[in-house]
Short mmCIF file of C-alpha atoms in Angstrom, two decimals:
data_model
loop_
_atom_site.label_atom_id
_atom_site.label_comp_id
_atom_site.label_asym_id
_atom_site.label_seq_id
_atom_site.Cartn_x
_atom_site.Cartn_y
_atom_site.Cartn_z
CA MET A 296 -3.40 2.06 6.98
CA ALA A 297 -6.95 1.98 4.32
CA LEU A 298 -8.03 0.11 1.48
CA VAL A 299 -10.28 2.66 -0.58
CA VAL A 300 -12.37 0.32 -3.32
CA MET A 301 -13.05 2.85 -6.30
CA CYS A 302 -16.26 1.82 -7.80
CA GLY A 303 -18.14 2.37 -11.16
CA GLN A 304 -19.55 1.54 -14.66
CA PRO A 305 -16.71 1.87 -16.99
CA CYS A 306 -15.74 5.15 -18.64
CA SER A 307 -17.47 6.53 -15.11
CA GLY A 308 -14.62 8.69 -14.13
CA LYS A 309 -13.31 6.51 -11.43
CA SER A 310 -9.54 7.23 -12.27
CA ALA A 311 -9.61 10.74 -12.21
CA ALA A 312 -11.81 10.36 -8.84
CA ALA A 313 -8.85 8.16 -7.67
CA ALA A 314 -6.70 10.40 -8.96
CA SER A 315 -8.23 13.70 -7.19
CA LEU A 316 -8.68 11.68 -4.17
CA ILE A 317 -4.73 10.74 -3.99
CA ARG A 318 -4.01 15.01 -3.96
CA GLY A 319 -6.51 15.29 -1.39
CA LEU A 320 -4.63 12.10 0.60
CA GLU A 321 -0.84 14.25 -0.04
CA ALA A 322 -2.11 17.72 0.68
CA ALA A 323 -3.24 16.23 3.89
CA SER A 324 0.56 15.96 4.47
CA LEU A 325 -0.14 12.26 5.97
CA PRO A 326 3.02 10.19 7.17
CA HIS A 327 1.79 7.16 5.10
CA ALA A 328 2.57 5.92 1.99
CA VAL A 329 -0.44 6.27 -0.71
CA LYS A 330 -0.70 3.36 -3.23
CA LEU A 331 -2.30 3.15 -6.87
CA ILE A 332 -3.31 -0.52 -8.09
CA ASP A 333 -5.09 -0.76 -11.39
CA GLU A 334 -4.78 -2.74 -14.54
CA THR A 335 -2.15 -0.36 -15.84
CA SER A 336 0.08 -0.87 -13.10
CA LEU A 337 -0.06 -4.70 -13.33
CA GLY A 338 0.69 -4.08 -17.17
CA LEU A 339 -2.96 -5.33 -17.69
CA ASP A 340 -4.90 -4.29 -20.96
CA ARG A 341 -8.69 -3.47 -20.21
CA ASN A 342 -10.03 -5.23 -23.44
CA GLU A 343 -8.03 -8.43 -22.89
CA SER A 344 -8.85 -8.34 -19.23
CA TYR A 345 -12.61 -8.62 -19.91
CA GLN A 346 -12.94 -10.56 -22.87
CA ASP A 347 -14.76 -13.61 -21.44
CA MET A 348 -15.01 -14.45 -17.83
CA PHE A 349 -11.67 -16.76 -17.28
CA HIS A 350 -10.20 -14.20 -18.19
CA GLU A 351 -11.96 -11.60 -15.94
CA LYS A 352 -11.45 -13.70 -13.26
CA ASN A 353 -7.56 -14.00 -13.55
CA LEU A 354 -7.73 -10.22 -13.44
CA ARG A 355 -10.03 -10.27 -10.53
CA GLY A 356 -7.42 -12.21 -8.90
CA LEU A 357 -4.24 -10.60 -9.93
CA LEU A 358 -5.67 -7.37 -8.56
CA ARG A 359 -7.03 -9.00 -5.05
CA SER A 360 -3.14 -10.47 -4.69
CA ALA A 361 -1.50 -7.08 -5.49
CA VAL A 362 -4.16 -5.24 -2.66
CA ASP A 363 -3.20 -8.50 -0.37
CA ARG A 364 0.34 -7.94 -0.84
CA ALA A 365 -0.04 -3.82 -0.42
CA VAL A 366 -2.51 -3.41 2.60
CA THR A 367 -0.73 -2.54 5.62
CA LYS A 368 -1.06 0.12 8.52
CA GLU A 369 1.75 2.16 6.85
CA VAL A 370 -0.25 2.49 3.49
CA ILE A 371 -3.12 3.92 2.06
CA VAL A 372 -4.10 1.46 -1.02
CA VAL A 373 -6.51 2.79 -3.60
CA ILE A 374 -7.65 0.24 -6.27
CA ASP A 375 -8.97 1.56 -9.27
CA SER A 376 -10.72 -0.80 -11.33
CA LEU A 377 -14.83 -1.65 -12.03
CA ASN A 378 -15.25 -3.32 -8.48
CA ASN A 379 -18.53 -4.06 -10.24
CA ILE A 380 -19.32 -7.74 -8.22
CA LYS A 381 -20.61 -7.10 -4.87
CA GLY A 382 -19.10 -10.32 -3.92
CA TYR A 383 -15.73 -8.98 -4.92
CA ARG A 384 -16.03 -6.09 -2.96
CA TYR A 385 -16.74 -8.67 0.05
CA GLU A 386 -13.28 -10.33 -0.64
CA LEU A 387 -11.80 -6.78 -0.11
CA TRP A 388 -13.59 -5.80 2.14
CA CYS A 389 -12.18 -8.96 3.98
CA LEU A 390 -8.80 -8.44 3.28
CA ALA A 391 -9.29 -4.88 5.33
CA ARG A 392 -10.69 -6.58 7.88
CA ALA A 393 -7.87 -9.30 7.73
CA ALA A 394 -5.13 -5.99 7.97
CA GLY A 395 -6.93 -4.15 10.63
CA VAL A 396 -7.10 -1.19 7.96
CA GLN A 397 -9.78 1.43 7.23
CA TYR A 398 -12.08 1.03 4.12
CA CYS A 399 -14.54 2.99 2.26
CA VAL A 400 -16.27 2.48 -1.41
CA ILE A 401 -15.92 5.78 -3.34
CA TYR A 402 -18.57 5.10 -6.42
CA CYS A 403 -18.73 7.17 -9.26
CA ASP A 404 -22.65 7.24 -9.87
CA ALA A 405 -22.78 8.01 -13.82
CA GLY A 406 -25.39 7.00 -16.32
CA GLU A 407 -25.21 4.66 -18.98
CA ASP A 408 -25.56 7.49 -21.55
CA ASP A 409 -22.91 9.34 -20.02
CA CYS A 410 -20.27 6.63 -19.87
CA ARG A 411 -20.94 5.15 -23.27
CA SER A 412 -20.53 8.92 -24.63
CA TRP A 413 -17.33 9.31 -22.62
CA ASN A 414 -15.77 5.80 -23.85
CA LYS A 415 -16.43 6.69 -27.28
CA SER A 416 -14.98 10.43 -27.03
CA LYS A 417 -12.09 8.46 -25.50
CA PHE A 418 -11.74 6.27 -28.58
CA ASP A 419 -11.95 9.37 -30.96
CA ARG A 420 -9.10 10.86 -29.44
CA GLY A 421 -6.87 7.41 -29.31
CA ASP A 422 -7.14 6.72 -25.83
CA PRO A 423 -7.05 3.20 -24.50
CA CYS A 424 -11.36 2.65 -24.45
CA TYR A 425 -13.33 -0.28 -24.11
CA ASP A 426 -15.20 -2.46 -26.83
CA ASP A 427 -18.40 -2.14 -27.52
CA LYS A 428 -19.54 -4.98 -27.07
CA ILE A 429 -17.44 -5.80 -23.33
CA PHE A 430 -18.99 -2.41 -23.07
CA ASP A 431 -22.25 -3.83 -23.25
CA ASP A 432 -21.43 -6.97 -21.21
CA LEU A 433 -19.70 -4.78 -18.47
CA VAL A 434 -22.73 -2.39 -18.17
CA ARG A 435 -25.42 -5.27 -17.80
CA ARG A 436 -23.75 -7.28 -15.47
CA PHE A 437 -22.78 -4.11 -13.25
CA GLU A 438 -23.97 -4.24 -9.33
CA ARG A 439 -24.32 -1.15 -7.43
CA PRO A 440 -22.95 -0.55 -4.09
CA ASP A 441 -25.78 -0.25 -0.96
CA ARG A 442 -24.62 0.78 1.97
CA ARG A 443 -26.82 -1.63 3.85
CA ASN A 444 -23.69 -3.97 2.74
CA ARG A 445 -20.66 -3.60 5.07
CA TRP A 446 -18.56 -3.99 2.57
CA ASP A 447 -20.17 -1.27 0.89
CA THR A 448 -19.42 1.09 4.20
CA PRO A 449 -18.89 3.98 4.26
CA LEU A 450 -19.81 4.91 0.71
CA PHE A 451 -19.13 8.27 -0.59
CA GLU A 452 -20.85 8.97 -4.43
CA LEU A 453 -19.57 11.03 -6.55
CA ARG A 454 -21.92 12.51 -9.64
CA PRO A 455 -19.59 12.83 -12.81
CA SER A 456 -22.75 14.81 -14.50
CA GLU A 457 -22.55 17.71 -11.98
CA GLY A 458 -19.23 18.40 -12.90
CA GLU A 459 -15.16 17.94 -12.80
CA PHE A 460 -14.21 16.02 -10.05
CA THR A 461 -11.42 17.99 -7.71
CA GLU A 462 -9.77 17.14 -4.69
CA SER A 463 -11.84 19.98 -3.23
CA SER A 464 -15.71 18.08 -4.29
CA THR A 465 -17.49 17.59 -1.54
CA PRO A 466 -17.24 13.68 -1.43
CA ILE A 467 -13.47 13.44 -1.94
CA VAL A 468 -13.24 15.90 0.93
CA GLU A 469 -15.45 13.45 2.93
CA ALA A 470 -13.35 10.68 1.91
CA VAL A 471 -9.89 12.72 2.90
CA ALA A 472 -11.56 13.04 6.37
CA PHE A 473 -12.71 9.84 7.15
CA LEU A 474 -9.25 8.27 5.84
CA THR A 475 -7.23 10.99 8.19
CA GLY A 476 -9.65 10.55 10.93
CA ASN A 477 -10.61 14.10 11.03
CA GLU A 478 -14.32 14.04 10.40
CA LYS A 479 -16.51 17.47 11.39
CA GLY A 480 -12.93 18.80 13.10
CA ARG A 481 -13.10 15.53 15.43
CA LYS A 482 -10.44 12.65 15.57
CA VAL A 483 -11.93 9.78 14.27
CA SER A 484 -10.71 6.09 14.01
CA ARG A 485 -12.95 3.51 12.58
CA ILE A 486 -10.05 0.71 11.96
CA LEU A 487 -12.00 -2.82 10.70
CA GLN A 488 -11.03 -5.29 13.37
CA PRO A 489 -9.31 -8.39 12.25
CA THR A 490 -10.56 -11.90 13.75
CA ILE A 491 -9.06 -15.08 13.54
CA ALA A 492 -11.82 -16.15 10.57
CA THR A 493 -10.86 -13.11 8.79
CA GLN A 494 -6.92 -13.29 9.42
CA THR A 495 -6.12 -17.27 8.48
CA ALA A 496 -9.15 -18.96 6.75
CA ARG A 497 -11.03 -16.21 4.80
CA ILE A 498 -7.80 -15.30 3.39
CA SER A 499 -6.48 -18.98 2.46
CA GLU A 500 -9.79 -19.56 1.37
CA THR A 501 -9.59 -16.90 -1.15
CA ASN A 502 -6.45 -17.77 -2.26
CA SER A 503 -7.20 -21.38 -2.85
CA LEU A 504 -10.09 -20.84 -4.51
CA TYR A 505 -8.30 -18.83 -6.67
CA GLU A 506 -5.80 -21.51 -7.35
CA LEU A 507 -8.25 -24.15 -7.27
CA ASP A 508 -9.88 -21.94 -10.61
CA ARG A 509 -6.51 -21.62 -12.71
CA ALA A 510 -4.96 -25.18 -11.77
CA THR A 511 -8.21 -26.80 -12.89
CA GLN A 512 -8.92 -24.34 -16.17
CA ASP A 513 -4.88 -25.34 -17.10
CA VAL A 514 -5.59 -29.08 -16.83
CA ILE A 515 -8.68 -28.65 -19.06
CA ASN A 516 -6.91 -26.85 -21.74
CA ALA A 517 -4.02 -29.71 -21.90
CA LEU A 518 -6.98 -32.05 -22.50
CA VAL A 519 -8.62 -29.82 -25.02
CA GLU A 520 -4.99 -29.67 -26.87
CA SER A 521 -4.57 -33.42 -26.66
CA GLN A 522 -7.20 -34.17 -28.09
CA THR A 523 -7.60 -31.67 -30.87
CA GLN A 524 -3.76 -32.92 -31.71
CA GLU A 525 -4.69 -36.44 -31.46
CA LEU A 526 -1.99 -37.44 -28.96
CA GLY A 527 -2.89 -40.39 -27.40
CA SER A 528 -5.34 -41.63 -24.78
CA LEU A 529 -2.82 -40.76 -21.92
CA VAL A 530 -2.41 -36.95 -21.44
CA ASP A 531 0.18 -35.48 -19.82
CA ILE A 532 -0.26 -32.09 -17.69
CA GLY A 533 3.05 -31.60 -16.13
CA GLU A 534 5.94 -33.49 -14.60
CA GLY A 535 5.55 -35.82 -11.46
CA LEU A 536 1.53 -35.08 -11.79
CA PRO A 537 -0.71 -38.26 -12.54
CA LYS A 538 -1.43 -38.81 -16.29
CA ILE A 539 -5.32 -38.30 -17.26
CA ARG A 540 -6.44 -41.62 -18.95
CA LEU A 541 -9.19 -40.67 -21.95
CA GLN A 542 -11.01 -43.86 -22.77
CA LYS A 543 -12.90 -41.45 -25.28
CA ARG A 544 -13.21 -38.26 -26.99
CA ILE A 545 -14.47 -36.10 -24.33
CA GLY A 546 -16.29 -32.36 -25.40
CA LEU A 547 -15.41 -29.35 -24.20
CA PRO A 548 -18.98 -28.94 -22.62
CA GLU A 549 -18.30 -32.26 -20.78
CA LEU A 550 -14.96 -31.39 -19.59
CA ARG A 551 -16.39 -27.86 -18.10
CA ARG A 552 -19.12 -29.71 -16.08
CA HIS A 553 -16.47 -31.55 -14.50
CA ARG A 554 -14.76 -29.02 -13.53
CA ARG A 555 -17.44 -27.51 -12.22
CA THR A 556 -18.63 -29.70 -10.11
CA PHE A 557 -15.16 -30.70 -8.92
CA ILE A 558 -14.71 -26.96 -7.97
CA ARG A 559 -18.15 -26.92 -6.31
CA LEU A 560 -17.37 -30.46 -4.11
CA ALA A 561 -14.18 -28.54 -3.25
CA GLY A 562 -15.79 -25.50 -2.01
CA GLN A 563 -18.35 -27.44 0.25
CA SER A 564 -15.83 -29.67 1.68
CA SER A 565 -13.61 -26.41 2.80
CA LEU A 566 -16.71 -25.38 4.79
CA SER A 567 -16.54 -28.41 7.19
CA GLY A 568 -12.43 -29.29 6.79
CA PRO A 569 -9.34 -27.97 5.37
CA PRO A 570 -9.72 -25.26 2.87
CA PRO A 571 -9.00 -26.13 -0.92
CA PRO A 572 -5.55 -27.04 -1.87
CA SER A 573 -3.48 -23.58 -1.90
CA ASP A 574 -0.74 -24.18 -4.72
CA SER A 575 -1.60 -25.22 -8.34
CA ILE A 576 0.36 -28.50 -8.35
CA SER A 577 -1.91 -29.83 -5.53
CA ALA A 578 -5.12 -28.50 -7.15
CA LYS A 579 -4.20 -30.08 -10.74
CA ARG A 580 -3.24 -33.53 -8.65
CA MET A 581 -6.40 -33.86 -7.02
CA PHE A 582 -8.37 -32.91 -10.44
CA ALA A 583 -6.95 -35.27 -12.33
CA ASP A 584 -7.53 -38.11 -9.58
CA TYR A 585 -11.07 -37.08 -9.77
CA LEU A 586 -11.41 -37.01 -13.50
CA ASN A 587 -9.79 -40.48 -13.46
CA ARG A 588 -12.22 -41.51 -11.78
CA GLU A 589 -15.28 -40.22 -13.23
CA LEU A 590 -14.25 -40.98 -17.03
CA SER A 591 -13.17 -44.37 -15.74
CA ASP A 592 -16.76 -45.06 -14.85
CA GLN A 593 -18.31 -43.75 -17.57
CA VAL A 594 -16.49 -46.56 -19.87
CA PRO A 595 -19.27 -48.93 -20.86
CA SER A 596 -18.20 -53.05 -19.79
CA SER A 597 -17.38 -55.30 -22.84
#
């Protein structure tokens, strides 16, 4: 029926707002189930999930996959996470459009000082909170929603500094009215209309790029471990997959450069041809073939 994207700085009150929204929806006696998706429901620790870009990308992929599985015309899905990257909110909007459901963003507009104070209060109480370094990094990279973007519309803004959230808070009431199709006493339906692109290509490409990212990182990890343990010039990355031949020691910065180039090339190919491989085995095989070609070209002739 709908996808609701909670958005805000760390410790800005998103979970409290999500709880208020769910209570408001339940009070409306809708015939639809309400499902909450967050880091806790997936058994994830917030500090581990945001400790570096690799873990953060993995977190977003897991959340996106959970949303993709849950969003239907019979369920209201609430994703309670930072959702701080506008490109990621666009991906969620694409999932909603592909499913043919309603979509909205609820933004907790809290100042950095307030969020920092609330994070410290959680620490003092022994509740889950963000490490200072991670908190600072997330605040720095936050991309505020803009109602001019279709993936940030409709946008309901809450200001935690003005008081505690309840189901009677004006933005929550407005969001419930939008989701129930009862705005200003009128029955209104704002269902996103799926297109061929969002029903097939967009979802396929999103999942493919996620698998590509994860599979190539697995290959890089295997190469680094093999060189660290001096296991030889032929690196085994999995049963049935081509071995990678290392003619010389390859540092992590160079491996990362090859990985970025490979992912970029795969993404460019998907614009005019088939999408990148949607399973990790195919992605690893393609990356291994690519590395064997590139690394062999670097060997000086004797």
